[in-house]
JSON list of C-alpha atoms in Angstrom, two decimals:
[
{"chain": "A", "resi": 1, "resn": "MET", "atom": "CA", "xyz": [4.51, 5.54, -19.97]},
{"chain": "A", "resi": 2, "resn": "LEU", "atom": "CA", "xyz": [5.43, 7.67, -16.99]},
{"chain": "A", "resi": 3, "resn": "LYS", "atom": "CA", "xyz": [4.20, 11.25, -17.04]},
{"chain": "A", "resi": 4, "resn": "ILE", "atom": "CA", "xyz": [5.97, 13.80, -14.83]},
{"chain": "A", "resi": 5, "resn": "THR", "atom": "CA", "xyz": [4.53, 17.28, -14.41]},
{"chain": "A", "resi": 6, "resn": "SER", "atom": "CA", "xyz": [6.24, 20.00, -12.42]},
{"chain": "A", "resi": 7, "resn": "LYS", "atom": "CA", "xyz": [5.22, 23.44, -11.28]},
{"chain": "A", "resi": 8, "resn": "GLN", "atom": "CA", "xyz": [7.90, 26.08, -10.66]},
{"chain": "A", "resi": 9, "resn": "LEU", "atom": "CA", "xyz": [10.65, 23.46, -11.09]},
{"chain": "A", "resi": 10, "resn": "GLU", "atom": "CA", "xyz": [12.59, 21.98, -13.98]},
{"chain": "A", "resi": 11, "resn": "VAL", "atom": "CA", "xyz": [12.63, 18.19, -14.11]},
{"chain": "A", "resi": 12, "resn": "THR", "atom": "CA", "xyz": [16.24, 17.12, -14.60]},
{"chain": "A", "resi": 13, "resn": "ALA", "atom": "CA", "xyz": [17.44, 13.72, -15.77]},
{"chain": "A", "resi": 14, "resn": "LEU", "atom": "CA", "xyz": [18.49, 12.86, -12.21]},
{"chain": "A", "resi": 15, "resn": "ILE", "atom": "CA", "xyz": [15.01, 13.62, -10.84]},
{"chain": "A", "resi": 16, "resn": "ARG", "atom": "CA", "xyz": [13.42, 11.57, -13.61]},
{"chain": "A", "resi": 17, "resn": "GLU", "atom": "CA", "xyz": [15.75, 8.62, -12.91]},
{"chain": "A", "resi": 18, "resn": "ARG", "atom": "CA", "xyz": [14.96, 8.71, -9.18]},
{"chain": "A", "resi": 19, "resn": "ILE", "atom": "CA", "xyz": [11.20, 8.70, -9.82]},
{"chain": "A", "resi": 20, "resn": "GLU", "atom": "CA", "xyz": [11.48, 5.92, -12.40]},
{"chain": "A", "resi": 21, "resn": "GLY", "atom": "CA", "xyz": [13.57, 3.89, -9.95]},
{"chain": "A", "resi": 22, "resn": "ARG", "atom": "CA", "xyz": [10.94, 4.20, -7.25]},
{"chain": "A", "resi": 23, "resn": "LEU", "atom": "CA", "xyz": [8.17, 3.15, -9.63]},
{"chain": "A", "resi": 24, "resn": "GLU", "atom": "CA", "xyz": [10.23, 0.19, -10.90]},
{"chain": "A", "resi": 25, "resn": "LYS", "atom": "CA", "xyz": [10.14, -1.21, -7.38]},
{"chain": "A", "resi": 26, "resn": "LEU", "atom": "CA", "xyz": [6.36, -1.48, -7.78]},
{"chain": "A", "resi": 27, "resn": "SER", "atom": "CA", "xyz": [6.85, -3.81, -10.75]},
{"chain": "A", "resi": 28, "resn": "ARG", "atom": "CA", "xyz": [8.11, -6.54, -8.38]},
{"chain": "A", "resi": 29, "resn": "HIS", "atom": "CA", "xyz": [4.47, -7.36, -7.63]},
{"chain": "A", "resi": 30, "resn": "ASP", "atom": "CA", "xyz": [3.83, -8.38, -11.27]},
{"chain": "A", "resi": 31, "resn": "ILE", "atom": "CA", "xyz": [0.94, -5.94, -11.65]},
{"chain": "A", "resi": 32, "resn": "GLN", "atom": "CA", "xyz": [0.55, -3.75, -14.70]},
{"chain": "A", "resi": 33, "resn": "LEU", "atom": "CA", "xyz": [0.86, -0.04, -13.90]},
{"chain": "A", "resi": 34, "resn": "ILE", "atom": "CA", "xyz": [-1.61, 2.02, -15.92]},
{"chain": "A", "resi": 35, "resn": "ASN", "atom": "CA", "xyz": [-0.77, 5.67, -16.68]},
{"chain": "A", "resi": 36, "resn": "PRO", "atom": "CA", "xyz": [1.48, 6.57, -13.74]},
{"chain": "A", "resi": 37, "resn": "HIS", "atom": "CA", "xyz": [1.45, 10.33, -13.24]},
{"chain": "A", "resi": 38, "resn": "VAL", "atom": "CA", "xyz": [3.73, 12.29, -10.88]},
{"chain": "A", "resi": 39, "resn": "ILE", "atom": "CA", "xyz": [3.25, 15.96, -10.01]},
{"chain": "A", "resi": 40, "resn": "ILE", "atom": "CA", "xyz": [6.08, 17.91, -8.36]},
{"chain": "A", "resi": 41, "resn": "THR", "atom": "CA", "xyz": [5.34, 21.27, -6.78]},
{"chain": "A", "resi": 42, "resn": "GLN", "atom": "CA", "xyz": [7.69, 23.61, -4.96]},
{"chain": "A", "resi": 43, "resn": "GLU", "atom": "CA", "xyz": [6.01, 25.64, -2.22]},
{"chain": "A", "resi": 44, "resn": "LYS", "atom": "CA", "xyz": [8.43, 28.11, -0.61]},
{"chain": "A", "resi": 45, "resn": "GLN", "atom": "CA", "xyz": [11.01, 25.77, 0.92]},
{"chain": "A", "resi": 46, "resn": "LEU", "atom": "CA", "xyz": [8.93, 22.58, 0.72]},
{"chain": "A", "resi": 47, "resn": "PHE", "atom": "CA", "xyz": [8.74, 20.13, -2.13]},
{"chain": "A", "resi": 48, "resn": "LYS", "atom": "CA", "xyz": [5.39, 18.42, -2.56]},
{"chain": "A", "resi": 49, "resn": "ILE", "atom": "CA", "xyz": [5.18, 15.32, -4.72]},
{"chain": "A", "resi": 50, "resn": "GLU", "atom": "CA", "xyz": [1.99, 13.51, -5.67]},
{"chain": "A", "resi": 51, "resn": "ALA", "atom": "CA", "xyz": [1.69, 10.27, -7.60]},
{"chain": "A", "resi": 52, "resn": "SER", "atom": "CA", "xyz": [-1.34, 8.48, -8.97]},
{"chain": "A", "resi": 53, "resn": "VAL", "atom": "CA", "xyz": [-1.05, 5.06, -10.54]},
{"chain": "A", "resi": 54, "resn": "GLY", "atom": "CA", "xyz": [-3.86, 3.08, -12.11]},
{"chain": "A", "resi": 55, "resn": "LEU", "atom": "CA", "xyz": [-4.07, -0.67, -11.60]},
{"chain": "A", "resi": 56, "resn": "PRO", "atom": "CA", "xyz": [-6.38, -3.27, -13.13]},
{"chain": "A", "resi": 57, "resn": "SER", "atom": "CA", "xyz": [-8.04, -3.64, -9.72]},
{"chain": "A", "resi": 58, "resn": "GLY", "atom": "CA", "xyz": [-8.13, 0.03, -8.65]},
{"chain": "A", "resi": 59, "resn": "ASN", "atom": "CA", "xyz": [-5.98, 3.12, -8.16]},
{"chain": "A", "resi": 60, "resn": "LEU", "atom": "CA", "xyz": [-3.06, 4.06, -5.93]},
{"chain": "A", "resi": 61, "resn": "PHE", "atom": "CA", "xyz": [-2.42, 7.60, -4.73]},
{"chain": "A", "resi": 62, "resn": "ALA", "atom": "CA", "xyz": [0.40, 8.92, -2.55]},
{"chain": "A", "resi": 63, "resn": "GLN", "atom": "CA", "xyz": [1.55, 12.36, -1.50]},
{"chain": "A", "resi": 64, "resn": "ALA", "atom": "CA", "xyz": [4.66, 13.45, 0.38]},
{"chain": "A", "resi": 65, "resn": "LYS", "atom": "CA", "xyz": [6.20, 16.74, 1.48]},
{"chain": "A", "resi": 66, "resn": "SER", "atom": "CA", "xyz": [9.77, 17.46, 2.48]},
{"chain": "A", "resi": 67, "resn": "GLU", "atom": "CA", "xyz": [12.42, 20.15, 2.33]},
{"chain": "A", "resi": 68, "resn": "ASN", "atom": "CA", "xyz": [14.56, 17.72, 0.32]},
{"chain": "A", "resi": 69, "resn": "LEU", "atom": "CA", "xyz": [13.12, 16.69, -3.06]},
{"chain": "A", "resi": 70, "resn": "TYR", "atom": "CA", "xyz": [14.78, 13.27, -3.04]},
{"chain": "A", "resi": 71, "resn": "ALA", "atom": "CA", "xyz": [13.46, 12.52, 0.46]},
{"chain": "A", "resi": 72, "resn": "ALA", "atom": "CA", "xyz": [9.95, 13.40, -0.74]},
{"chain": "A", "resi": 73, "resn": "ILE", "atom": "CA", "xyz": [10.35, 11.07, -3.75]},
{"chain": "A", "resi": 74, "resn": "THR", "atom": "CA", "xyz": [11.49, 8.25, -1.46]},
{"chain": "A", "resi": 75, "resn": "ALA", "atom": "CA", "xyz": [8.59, 8.79, 0.97]},
{"chain": "A", "resi": 76, "resn": "MET", "atom": "CA", "xyz": [6.09, 8.85, -1.89]},
{"chain": "A", "resi": 77, "resn": "GLY", "atom": "CA", "xyz": [7.53, 5.61, -3.29]},
{"chain": "A", "resi": 78, "resn": "GLN", "atom": "CA", "xyz": [7.34, 3.90, 0.09]},
{"chain": "A", "resi": 79, "resn": "LYS", "atom": "CA", "xyz": [3.70, 4.89, 0.47]},
{"chain": "A", "resi": 80, "resn": "LEU", "atom": "CA", "xyz": [2.86, 3.50, -2.96]},
{"chain": "A", "resi": 81, "resn": "GLU", "atom": "CA", "xyz": [4.69, 0.25, -2.17]},
{"chain": "A", "resi": 82, "resn": "LYS", "atom": "CA", "xyz": [2.81, -0.13, 1.10]},
{"chain": "A", "resi": 83, "resn": "GLN", "atom": "CA", "xyz": [-0.55, 0.38, -0.62]},
{"chain": "A", "resi": 84, "resn": "LEU", "atom": "CA", "xyz": [0.29, -2.06, -3.39]},
{"chain": "A", "resi": 85, "resn": "ASN", "atom": "CA", "xyz": [1.57, -4.65, -0.93]},
{"chain": "A", "resi": 86, "resn": "ARG", "atom": "CA", "xyz": [-1.64, -4.36, 1.08]},
{"chain": "A", "resi": 87, "resn": "LEU", "atom": "CA", "xyz": [-3.73, -4.67, -2.09]},
{"chain": "A", "resi": 88, "resn": "THR", "atom": "CA", "xyz": [-1.92, -7.72, -3.47]},
{"chain": "A", "resi": 89, "resn": "HIS", "atom": "CA", "xyz": [-1.78, -9.64, -0.18]},
{"chain": "A", "resi": 90, "resn": "LYS", "atom": "CA", "xyz": [-5.28, -8.85, 1.03]},
{"chain": "A", "resi": 91, "resn": "PRO", "atom": "CA", "xyz": [-6.81, -12.22, -0.02]},
{"chain": "A", "resi": 92, "resn": "GLN", "atom": "CA", "xyz": [-4.14, -14.07, 1.96]},
{"chain": "A", "resi": 93, "resn": "ALA", "atom": "CA", "xyz": [-4.71, -12.11, 5.17]},
{"chain": "A", "resi": 94, "resn": "GLN", "atom": "CA", "xyz": [-5.82, -14.06, 8.23]},
{"chain": "A", "resi": 95, "resn": "ARG", "atom": "CA", "xyz": [-8.94, -11.98, 8.73]},
{"chain": "A", "resi": 96, "resn": "HIS", "atom": "CA", "xyz": [-10.43, -13.45, 5.56]},
{"chain": "A", "resi": 97, "resn": "VAL", "atom": "CA", "xyz": [-10.21, -17.03, 6.80]},
{"chain": "A", "resi": 98, "resn": "SER", "atom": "CA", "xyz": [-13.44, -18.23, 8.38]},
{"chain": "A", "resi": 99, "resn": "LEU", "atom": "CA", "xyz": [-13.04, -19.94, 11.71]},
{"chain": "A", "resi": 100, "resn": "PRO", "atom": "CA", "xyz": [-14.89, -23.16, 12.45]},
{"chain": "A", "resi": 101, "resn": "ASN", "atom": "CA", "xyz": [-17.97, -22.73, 14.59]},
{"chain": "A", "resi": 102, "resn": "ASP", "atom": "CA", "xyz": [-17.39, -24.54, 17.91]},
{"chain": "A", "resi": 103, "resn": "THR", "atom": "CA", "xyz": [-20.49, -23.28, 19.68]},
{"chain": "A", "resi": 104, "resn": "GLU", "atom": "CA", "xyz": [-22.56, -26.28, 18.63]},
{"chain": "A", "resi": 105, "resn": "SER", "atom": "CA", "xyz": [-20.13, -28.89, 19.86]},
{"chain": "A", "resi": 106, "resn": "GLU", "atom": "CA", "xyz": [-21.65, -31.95, 21.42]},
{"chain": "A", "resi": 107, "resn": "PHE", "atom": "CA", "xyz": [-21.64, -32.01, 25.16]},
{"chain": "A", "resi": 108, "resn": "GLU", "atom": "CA", "xyz": [-21.98, -35.34, 26.82]},
{"chain": "A", "resi": 109, "resn": "TYR", "atom": "CA", "xyz": [-22.97, -35.57, 30.43]},
{"chain": "A", "resi": 110, "resn": "VAL", "atom": "CA", "xyz": [-23.07, -38.85, 32.27]},
{"chain": "A", "resi": 111, "resn": "TYR", "atom": "CA", "xyz": [-25.42, -38.88, 35.22]},
{"chain": "A", "resi": 112, "resn": "LYS", "atom": "CA", "xyz": [-24.72, -41.46, 37.87]},
{"chain": "A", "resi": 113, "resn": "GLU", "atom": "CA", "xyz": [-27.27, -42.10, 40.52]},
{"chain": "A", "resi": 114, "resn": "GLU", "atom": "CA", "xyz": [-26.05, -43.45, 43.79]},
{"chain": "A", "resi": 115, "resn": "ASN", "atom": "CA", "xyz": [-28.26, -44.91, 46.41]},
{"chain": "A", "resi": 116, "resn": "ALA", "atom": "CA", "xyz": [-27.47, -43.58, 49.84]},
{"chain": "A", "resi": 117, "resn": "ALA", "atom": "CA", "xyz": [-29.51, -45.98, 51.93]}
]
């Protein structure tokens, strides 16, 4: 269940739909989202949005600021997607594949002796 908290701002149905839409994109990775919580704060002319999402393998956290609330929601969603993508594809990354050790390869040297006289 998504929990949205706001400070100095009323959460309208349109804002809620936009946030739910961004978090639905995370469900493409087939990972259960545990207690997603979004906090929206208005500071003078900036909107600050923070999201924390629990996962079975850890937590995700993203924060974004913008003068436009919907741009901040989009930026926050992109950051969460990037973190989740990195987390789910980490075992398949190339840096985790061990390279064969070629330092002990056999070296064969053939010595031919020629008589000069």
